[in-house]
């Protein structure tokens, strides 16, 4: 990943262990960029099936940090100190809360976050699809990000955010302060990352059970299959502008049960689902056809091409034409 900070008075240096800061990875060197904005230190620990990247920001004045990634990523992100909002390629406007973690699939592109004066510590665990293959067969939320990465989808996916509990914080501490040397360290880190994944799944499932108690409906296995069918119908027809009541009728669900189920089981509302499917459909048409942008807008359900361009840029981080021309083979 490439970091761009709009500050003309920056200096780069390398920091070496030991460190006083509690969130630094004790066994990794750090690349540090300082300027009038403050400083950012980045540590990277590559391992065979995953990599760790720790970001320590000390911000003195408000700044927008731009990041560009050139390959798709599956990430577990841990905001251990500080929270912010930004725009992530393939996801659009996104908020990140202090002491929370989230699992995401992020396609290549440009991302930015706005940082206010304070300290931030963010650990990013980037996972290869091969590490998730077995878990993908057992857990839907893992399967969705794994499938998106394997297929190289242009639309990102962020799963439910959950609080960093005491057990997760203890595993993070063991990762940051591992005292073993390679190759034993890589084996231990691999075990810790698997533990983080399982704790995340457990915490999301527990949060889902708590959320279910706030619904007026009980969801049977048939209801859950109907919810999945509704999502697949919408994804297969991105230009479909039918009302949610018509979609509910097609999959034999009460309209209110459809809306509640999307929110409780998948963390999305009907409008978000439509936007996701429209943008994904548009990305496919931009790459696989020479169709003009205004025709693509109409094809995916937008009557106004300017509204389509705004929505596309908000979700992908580029205009439709920029997205088309920057992809290989175009």
C-alpha positions as MATLAB code, in Angstrom:
seq = 'XXXXXXXXXXXXXXXXXXXXXXXXXXXXXXXXXXXXXXXXXXXXXXXXXXXXXXXXXXXXXXXXXXXXXXXXXXXXXXXXXXXXXXXXXXXXXXXXXXXXXXXXXXXXXXXXXXXXXXXXXXXXXXXXXXXXXXXXXXXXXXXXXXXXXXXXXXXXXXXXXXXXXXXXXXXXXXXXXXXXXXXXXXXXXXXXXXXXXXXXXXXXXXXXXXXXXXXXXXXXXXXXXXXXXXXXXXXXXXXXXXXXXXXXXXXXXXXXXXXXXXXXXXXXXXXXXXXXXXXXXXXXXXXXXXXXXXXXXXXXXXXXXXXXXXXXXXXXXXXXXXXXXXXXXX';
ca = [
       0.000    0.000    0.000;
       1.121    3.537   -0.788;
       0.418    6.368    1.682;
      -0.041    9.957    0.482;
      -0.253   12.795    3.006;
      -0.736   16.384    1.742;
       2.164   17.907    3.667;
       5.103   19.506    1.880;
       7.440   19.348    4.895;
       7.718   15.629    5.554;
      10.758   13.586    6.542;
      11.193    9.813    6.488;
      13.209    7.725    8.906;
      13.428    4.152   10.146;
      12.837    3.270   13.796;
      14.270    0.130   15.370;
      13.267   -1.797   18.521;
      12.993   -1.434   21.468;
       9.937    0.845   21.647;
       8.217    2.620   24.523;
       4.797    2.821   22.830;
       2.505   -0.053   23.984;
       0.989   -0.604   20.524;
       4.225   -0.975   18.560;
       5.112   -4.481   17.360;
       8.144   -5.096   19.562;
      10.093   -7.237   17.032;
       9.586   -5.198   13.814;
      11.242   -2.062   12.468;
       9.016    0.918   11.675;
       8.957    3.326    8.736;
       8.134    6.739   10.160;
       6.913    9.807    8.265;
       6.903   13.112   10.165;
       5.691   16.570    9.181;
       3.637   19.528   10.320;
       0.597   17.204   10.483;
       2.317   15.019   13.097;
       3.701   11.549   12.422;
       2.734    8.107   11.187;
       4.727    4.953   11.874;
       4.022    1.807    9.844;
       5.281   -1.670   10.736;
       4.910   -4.694    8.454;
       5.360   -8.348    9.382;
       4.941  -10.689    6.373;
       4.054  -14.338    7.011;
       3.284  -17.167    4.543;
      -0.549  -16.921    4.652;
      -1.087  -13.473    6.160;
       0.659  -10.239    7.009;
       0.455   -7.812    9.915;
       0.538   -4.050    9.409;
       0.499   -1.775   12.429;
      -0.252    1.950   12.018;
       0.571    4.411   14.794;
      -0.618    7.969   14.082;
       0.221   10.981   16.256;
      -1.770   13.797   14.657;
      -1.167   17.444   15.602;
      -3.509   19.073   13.079;
      -6.431   17.726   10.993;
      -5.280   15.823    7.917;
      -6.694   13.594    5.165;
      -4.606   10.460    4.670;
      -4.804    8.895    1.207;
      -3.902    5.237    0.664;
      -3.676    3.394   -2.640;
      -3.754   -0.399   -2.861;
      -2.951   -2.351   -6.017;
      -4.297   -5.778   -5.082;
      -7.502   -7.073   -3.456;
      -7.369   -7.651    0.294;
      -9.201   -9.620    2.953;
      -8.517   -7.818    6.207;
      -9.281   -8.048    9.893;
      -8.964   -4.477   11.141;
      -8.549   -3.611   14.833;
      -9.001    0.021   15.897;
      -7.246   -0.288   19.239;
      -6.945    3.467   19.758;
      -8.941    6.174   17.987;
     -11.774    6.002   15.480;
     -12.459    7.823   12.233;
     -14.507    7.976    9.043;
     -13.368    7.744    5.459;
     -14.053    6.469    1.978;
     -12.898    2.969    1.043;
     -12.745    1.769   -2.570;
     -15.597   -0.627   -3.209;
     -17.289    0.220    0.101;
     -17.929    3.960   -0.069;
     -18.356    6.075    3.049;
     -17.378    4.027    6.101;
     -17.004    4.680    9.833;
     -14.504    2.974   12.121;
     -15.110    2.952   15.871;
     -12.486    2.847   18.610;
     -12.156   -0.550   20.339;
     -13.955   -2.299   17.470;
     -12.852   -4.742   14.787;
     -14.279   -5.701   11.410;
     -13.711   -8.228    8.636;
     -13.672   -6.813    5.104;
     -12.991   -7.601    1.488;
     -11.486   -4.507   -0.170;
     -10.808   -4.369   -3.936;
      -7.840   -2.402   -5.324;
      -8.253    1.360   -5.465;
      -7.897    4.631   -3.598;
      -8.965    5.086    0.021;
      -8.853    8.034    2.380;
      -9.513    8.771    6.042;
      -9.878   12.062    7.878;
      -7.867   12.218   11.101;
      -8.397   14.739   13.891;
      -5.603   15.650   16.359;
      -5.035   12.670   18.681;
      -3.264    9.302   18.666;
      -4.461    6.307   16.645;
      -3.368    2.675   16.678;
      -4.759    0.394   13.965;
      -3.647   -3.192   13.386;
      -4.493   -4.661    9.992;
      -4.312   -8.424    9.489;
      -4.320   -9.129    5.735;
      -5.344  -12.722    5.003;
      -4.728  -14.834    1.910;
      -7.865  -16.665    0.685;
      -6.084  -19.995    1.257;
      -6.059  -19.340    5.005;
      -9.841  -18.901    5.036;
     -10.850  -21.782    2.753;
     -11.676  -24.261    5.526;
     -13.526  -21.699    7.659;
     -15.423  -20.509    4.558;
     -17.072  -23.916    4.353;
     -18.490  -23.526    7.871;
     -19.301  -19.841    8.379;
     -21.319  -17.591    6.068;
     -19.597  -14.317    7.005;
     -16.192  -15.868    6.187;
     -17.513  -17.494    3.015;
     -18.797  -14.166    1.674;
     -15.466  -12.328    1.928;
     -13.527  -15.401    0.768;
     -15.766  -15.798   -2.297;
     -15.510  -12.080   -3.126;
     -11.705  -12.241   -3.013;
     -11.449  -15.454   -5.046;
     -13.729  -13.983   -7.722;
     -11.973  -10.592   -7.604;
     -15.245   -8.683   -7.333;
     -15.082   -4.892   -7.831;
     -17.558   -4.264   -4.986;
     -16.171   -4.408   -1.461;
     -17.807   -6.130    1.489;
     -17.614   -5.213    5.167;
     -19.009   -7.642    7.698;
     -20.478   -6.788   11.093;
     -18.279   -4.694   13.360;
     -17.861   -6.003   16.892;
     -16.332   -4.778   20.134;
     -12.768   -5.795   20.999;
     -13.383   -7.836   24.136;
     -10.884   -8.868   26.836;
     -10.023  -12.207   25.185;
      -9.386  -10.562   21.809;
      -7.298   -7.831   23.427;
      -5.175  -10.489   25.146;
      -4.485  -12.235   21.809;
      -3.577   -8.883   20.232;
      -1.161   -8.252   23.109;
       0.510  -11.632   22.498;
       0.857  -10.801   18.789;
       2.428   -7.396   19.443;
       4.778   -8.671   22.154;
       5.743  -12.117   20.843;
       9.228  -12.988   22.156;
      10.007  -15.951   19.904;
      12.425  -15.757   16.993;
      11.684  -16.923   13.457;
      10.567  -19.515   12.371;
       8.855  -20.329   15.690;
       7.449  -16.805   15.790;
       5.638  -17.323   12.469;
       4.054  -20.528   13.780;
       2.852  -18.800   16.925;
       1.551  -15.777   15.013;
      -0.341  -18.119   12.673;
      -2.045  -19.729   15.684;
      -2.884  -16.311   17.140;
      -4.420  -15.080   13.865;
      -6.613  -18.191   13.659;
      -7.665  -17.493   17.244;
      -8.574  -13.913   16.282;
     -10.739  -15.206   13.430;
     -12.585  -17.638   15.688;
     -13.094  -14.981   18.373;
     -14.457  -12.592   15.741;
     -16.927  -15.237   14.506;
     -17.980  -16.006   18.083;
     -18.468  -12.314   18.936;
     -20.491  -11.614   15.772;
     -22.718  -14.626   16.402;
     -23.256  -13.554   20.015;
     -24.148  -10.026   18.881;
     -26.572  -11.512   16.345;
     -28.340  -13.531   19.026;
     -28.739  -10.394   21.129;
     -30.068   -8.471   18.119;
     -32.580  -11.202   17.294;
     -34.356  -10.577   20.595;
     -35.285   -7.089   19.366;
     -37.153   -8.457   16.336;
     -40.860   -9.173   16.345;
     -40.219  -12.188   14.119;
     -38.781  -15.653   14.529;
     -36.750  -16.754   11.496;
     -37.027  -20.386   10.442;
     -34.571  -22.127    8.106;
     -37.050  -21.536    5.260;
     -37.125  -17.818    6.118;
     -33.331  -17.632    6.026;
     -33.276  -19.358    2.639;
     -35.899  -16.871    1.419;
     -33.741  -13.961    2.602;
     -30.765  -15.374    0.709;
     -32.960  -15.851   -2.383;
     -34.084  -12.210   -2.177;
     -30.481  -11.023   -2.063;
     -29.517  -13.238   -5.004;
     -32.499  -11.986   -7.039;
     -31.478   -8.387   -6.440;
     -27.840   -9.106   -7.305;
     -28.832  -10.899  -10.501;
     -30.957   -7.920  -11.617;
     -29.100   -4.718  -10.623;
     -31.402   -2.540  -12.740;
     -34.552   -3.889  -11.108;
     -36.428   -1.031   -9.402;
     -39.270   -3.126   -8.002;
     -40.640   -2.259   -4.551;
     -39.496   -4.373   -1.611;
     -43.072   -5.650   -1.224;
     -42.883   -7.203   -4.697;
     -39.517   -8.783   -3.889;
     -40.916  -10.160   -0.625;
     -43.858  -11.665   -2.505;
     -41.502  -13.428   -4.933;
     -39.644  -15.181   -2.102;
     -42.776  -15.760    0.024;
     -41.888  -13.513    2.965;
     -43.857  -10.817    4.743;
     -42.462   -7.417    3.558;
     -41.643   -6.326    7.107;
     -39.952   -9.650    7.769;
     -37.811   -9.144    4.664;
     -36.651   -5.691    5.794;
     -36.030   -6.778    9.394;
     -34.211   -9.897    8.222;
     -31.865   -7.959    5.936;
     -30.964   -5.690    8.828;
     -30.701   -8.316   11.572;
     -29.058  -11.131    9.631;
     -26.953   -9.235    7.080;
     -26.530   -5.757    8.577;
     -27.911   -3.957    5.500;
     -31.116   -2.208    4.494;
     -32.952   -2.459    1.188;
     -31.474    0.768   -0.155;
     -27.901   -0.358    0.621;
     -28.545   -3.698   -1.070;
     -29.788   -1.955   -4.210;
     -26.802    0.405   -4.308;
     -24.336   -2.473   -3.829;
     -25.856   -4.506   -6.654;
     -26.088   -1.501   -8.981;
     -22.447   -0.512   -8.472;
     -21.232   -4.104   -8.860;
     -23.270   -4.489  -12.061;
     -21.892   -1.201  -13.373;
     -18.297   -2.291  -12.682;
     -18.832   -5.469  -14.693;
     -20.321   -3.549  -17.638;
     -17.499   -0.991  -17.558;
     -14.873   -3.729  -17.800;
     -16.598   -6.167  -20.146;
     -18.303   -3.803  -22.617;
     -17.697   -0.493  -24.398;
     -21.154    0.732  -23.439;
     -21.293    4.518  -22.777;
     -21.611    5.602  -19.155;
     -25.128    7.002  -19.592;
     -26.332    3.673  -21.009;
     -24.702    1.770  -18.150;
     -26.425    4.110  -15.689;
     -29.791    3.280  -17.256;
     -28.950   -0.432  -17.389;
     -28.339   -0.604  -13.626;
     -31.419    1.380  -12.655;
     -30.387    5.055  -12.652;
     -32.542    7.500  -14.615;
     -30.001   10.304  -14.114;
     -26.410    9.612  -15.217;
     -25.004   12.353  -12.949;
     -26.592   10.649   -9.922;
     -25.026    7.381  -11.073;
     -21.566    8.983  -11.398;
     -21.837   10.489   -7.896;
     -22.909    7.159   -6.389;
     -20.175    5.279   -8.256;
     -17.422    7.638   -7.086;
     -18.686    7.551   -3.504;
     -18.573    3.739   -3.445;
     -15.553    2.966   -5.635;
     -13.401    6.063   -5.113;
     -13.179    6.788   -8.866;
     -15.467    8.004  -11.625;
     -16.779    5.293  -13.982;
     -14.399    6.363  -16.774;
     -11.403    6.423  -14.425;
     -12.310    2.929  -13.250;
     -12.637    1.676  -16.841;
      -9.357    3.169  -18.093;
      -7.186    2.251  -15.088;
      -8.004   -1.448  -15.201;
      -5.528   -3.756  -17.006;
      -6.450   -4.712  -20.534;
      -8.523   -1.611  -21.235;
];
